Tab-separated table of C-alpha atoms in Angstrom:
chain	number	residue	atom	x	y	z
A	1	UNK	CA	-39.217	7.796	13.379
A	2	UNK	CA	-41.617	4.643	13.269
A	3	UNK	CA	-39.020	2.139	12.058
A	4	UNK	CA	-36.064	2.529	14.709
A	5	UNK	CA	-36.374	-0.738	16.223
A	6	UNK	CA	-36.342	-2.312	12.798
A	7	UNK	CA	-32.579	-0.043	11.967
A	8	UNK	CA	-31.655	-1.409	15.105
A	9	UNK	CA	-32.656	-4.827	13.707
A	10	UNK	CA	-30.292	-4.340	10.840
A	11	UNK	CA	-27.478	-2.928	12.957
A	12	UNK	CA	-27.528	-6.043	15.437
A	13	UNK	CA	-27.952	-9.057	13.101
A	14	UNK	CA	-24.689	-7.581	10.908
A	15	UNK	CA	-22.710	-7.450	13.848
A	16	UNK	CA	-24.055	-10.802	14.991
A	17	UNK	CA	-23.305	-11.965	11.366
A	18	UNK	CA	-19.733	-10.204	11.070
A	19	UNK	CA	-18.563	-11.382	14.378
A	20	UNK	CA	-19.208	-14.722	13.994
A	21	UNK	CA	-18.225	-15.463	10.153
A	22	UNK	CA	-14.332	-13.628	11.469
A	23	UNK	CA	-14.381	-16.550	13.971
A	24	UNK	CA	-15.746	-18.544	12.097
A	25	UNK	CA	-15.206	-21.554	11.947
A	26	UNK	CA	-14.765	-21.920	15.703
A	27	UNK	CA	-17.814	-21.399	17.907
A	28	UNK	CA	-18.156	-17.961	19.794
A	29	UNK	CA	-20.120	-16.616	22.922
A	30	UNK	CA	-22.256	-13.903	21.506
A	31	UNK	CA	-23.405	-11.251	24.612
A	32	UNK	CA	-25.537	-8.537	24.046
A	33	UNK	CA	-23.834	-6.093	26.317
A	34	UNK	CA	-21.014	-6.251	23.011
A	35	UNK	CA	-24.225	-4.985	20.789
A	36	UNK	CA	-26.039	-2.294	23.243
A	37	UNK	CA	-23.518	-1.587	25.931
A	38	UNK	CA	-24.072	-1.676	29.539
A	39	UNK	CA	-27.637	-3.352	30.038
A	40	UNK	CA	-29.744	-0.972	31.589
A	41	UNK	CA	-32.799	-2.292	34.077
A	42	UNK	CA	-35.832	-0.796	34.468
A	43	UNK	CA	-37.569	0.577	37.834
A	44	UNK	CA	-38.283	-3.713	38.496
A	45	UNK	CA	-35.340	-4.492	37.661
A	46	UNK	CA	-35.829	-6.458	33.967
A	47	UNK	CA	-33.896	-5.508	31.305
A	48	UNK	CA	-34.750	-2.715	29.223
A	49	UNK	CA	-36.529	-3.278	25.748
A	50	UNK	CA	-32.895	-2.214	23.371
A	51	UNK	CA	-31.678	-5.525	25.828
A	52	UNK	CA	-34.642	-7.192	24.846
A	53	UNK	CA	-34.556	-6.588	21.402
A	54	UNK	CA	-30.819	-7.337	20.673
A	55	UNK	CA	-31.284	-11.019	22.638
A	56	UNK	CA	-34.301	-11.546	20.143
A	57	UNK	CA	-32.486	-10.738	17.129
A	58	UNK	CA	-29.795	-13.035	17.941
A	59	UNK	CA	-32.469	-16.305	18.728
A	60	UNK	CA	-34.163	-14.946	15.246
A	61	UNK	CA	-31.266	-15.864	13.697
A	62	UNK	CA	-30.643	-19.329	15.434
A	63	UNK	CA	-34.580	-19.973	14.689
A	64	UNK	CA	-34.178	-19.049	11.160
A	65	UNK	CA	-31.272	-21.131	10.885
A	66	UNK	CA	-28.619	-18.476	10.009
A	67	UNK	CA	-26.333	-19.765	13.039
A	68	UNK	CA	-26.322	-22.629	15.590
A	69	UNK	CA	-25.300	-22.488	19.500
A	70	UNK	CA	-25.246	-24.903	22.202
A	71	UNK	CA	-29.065	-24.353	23.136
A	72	UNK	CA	-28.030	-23.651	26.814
A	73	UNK	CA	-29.780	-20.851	28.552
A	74	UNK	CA	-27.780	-17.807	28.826
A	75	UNK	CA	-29.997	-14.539	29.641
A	76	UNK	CA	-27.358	-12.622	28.528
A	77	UNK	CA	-26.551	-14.302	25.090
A	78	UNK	CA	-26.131	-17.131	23.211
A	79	UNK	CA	-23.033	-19.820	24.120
A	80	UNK	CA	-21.112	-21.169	21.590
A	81	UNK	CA	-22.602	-19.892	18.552
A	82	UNK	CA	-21.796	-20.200	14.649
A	83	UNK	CA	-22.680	-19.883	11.655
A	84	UNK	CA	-24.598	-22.246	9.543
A	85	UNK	CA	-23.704	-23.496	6.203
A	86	UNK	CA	-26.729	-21.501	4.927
A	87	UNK	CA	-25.367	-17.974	6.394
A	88	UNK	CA	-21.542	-18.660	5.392
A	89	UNK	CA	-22.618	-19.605	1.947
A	90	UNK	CA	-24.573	-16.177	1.797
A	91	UNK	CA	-21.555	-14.048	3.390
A	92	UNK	CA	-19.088	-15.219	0.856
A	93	UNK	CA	-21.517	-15.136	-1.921
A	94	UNK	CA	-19.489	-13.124	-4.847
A	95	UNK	CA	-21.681	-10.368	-5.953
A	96	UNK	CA	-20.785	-7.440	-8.794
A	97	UNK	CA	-21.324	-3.993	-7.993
A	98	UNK	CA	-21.343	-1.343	-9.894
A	99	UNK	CA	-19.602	2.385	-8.745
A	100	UNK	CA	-20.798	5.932	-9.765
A	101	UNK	CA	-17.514	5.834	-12.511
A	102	UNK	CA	-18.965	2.284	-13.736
A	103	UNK	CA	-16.121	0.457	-12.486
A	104	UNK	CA	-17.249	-3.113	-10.991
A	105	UNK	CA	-16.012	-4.280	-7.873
A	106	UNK	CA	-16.617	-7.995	-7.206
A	107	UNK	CA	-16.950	-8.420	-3.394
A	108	UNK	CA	-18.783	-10.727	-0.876
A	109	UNK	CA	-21.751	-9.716	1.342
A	110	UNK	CA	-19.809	-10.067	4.355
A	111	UNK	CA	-17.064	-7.133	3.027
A	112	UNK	CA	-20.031	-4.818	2.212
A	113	UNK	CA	-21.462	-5.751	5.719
A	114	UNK	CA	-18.470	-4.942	7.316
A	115	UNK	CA	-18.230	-1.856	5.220
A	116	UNK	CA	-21.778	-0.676	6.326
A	117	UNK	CA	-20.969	-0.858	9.894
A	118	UNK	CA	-17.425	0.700	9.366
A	119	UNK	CA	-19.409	3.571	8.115
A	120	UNK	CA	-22.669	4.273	10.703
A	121	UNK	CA	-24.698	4.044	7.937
A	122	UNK	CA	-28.339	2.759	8.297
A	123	UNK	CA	-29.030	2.973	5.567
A	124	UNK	CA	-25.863	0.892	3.883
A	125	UNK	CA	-26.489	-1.929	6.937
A	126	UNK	CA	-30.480	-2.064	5.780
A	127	UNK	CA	-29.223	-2.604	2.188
A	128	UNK	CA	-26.594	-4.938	3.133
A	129	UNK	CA	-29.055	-7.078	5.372
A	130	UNK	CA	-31.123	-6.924	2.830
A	131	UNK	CA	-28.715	-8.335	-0.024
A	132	UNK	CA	-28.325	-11.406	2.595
A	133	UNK	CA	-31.363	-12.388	3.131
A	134	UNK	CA	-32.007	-12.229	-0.960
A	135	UNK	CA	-34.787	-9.017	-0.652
A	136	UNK	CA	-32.838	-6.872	-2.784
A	137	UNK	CA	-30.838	-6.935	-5.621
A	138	UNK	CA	-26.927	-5.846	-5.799
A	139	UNK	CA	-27.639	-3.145	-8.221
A	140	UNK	CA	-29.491	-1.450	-5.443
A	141	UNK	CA	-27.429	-1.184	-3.119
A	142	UNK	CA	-24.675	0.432	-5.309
């Protein structure tokens, strides 16, 4: 499969998200080791590219302006990280959804986030990503 890095993506910027909007609004370390596991270095000793990948998704966030952190170099994460007004105002953003029976649930992002990652799904964490970030509308996702 082409796209894994981009599931992978998903799967690190909700956790990024999830962990810092239930601390929120104190500031939190973020490490990638709590996203991949174990780092894992390669025959020169750099970290390998899941490592890599992970540590970018979290300084795509701060460069999009989704969360903040103390700037500090930390090759293992970011220090003293939060969320931006812009990001909190998106995770609590009440949103309608629909269920198979046609009952409507009225829930934030950050709830069907949570739920996404609660349930391995790629394809529920994709959706839910998307539904922050505005690319998709609620009634897709249901």
């Amino acid at each position: 499969m082409l796209d894994v890095h981009i599931d992978d993506f998903y799967k690190d910027i909700s956790v990024i998200l999830l962990t810092l909007f239930r601390n929120f609004p104190c500031k939190a370390n973020l490490y990638v080791d709590d996203l991949t596991g174990p780092a894992v270095l390669d025959e020169f000793g750099l970290q390998d590219r899941r490592f890599r990948s992970a540590l970018s998704a979290m300084s795509w966030l701060a460069e999009e302006g989704y969360i903040r952190h103390s700037g500090d170099y930390n090759p293992d994460g970011l220090d003293q990280a939060v969320l931006s007004e812009r990001a909190f105002k998106q995770l609590t953003k009440a949103i309608t959804i629909s269920d198979v029976s046609e009952q409507q649930q009225i829930e934030n992002i950050a709830s069907i986030i949570e739920q996404a990652i609660h349930d391995r799904s790629s394809i529920k964490i994709k959706h839910a990503c998307q539904m922050f970030f505005g690319s998709i509308d609620t009634a897709a996702f249901a």
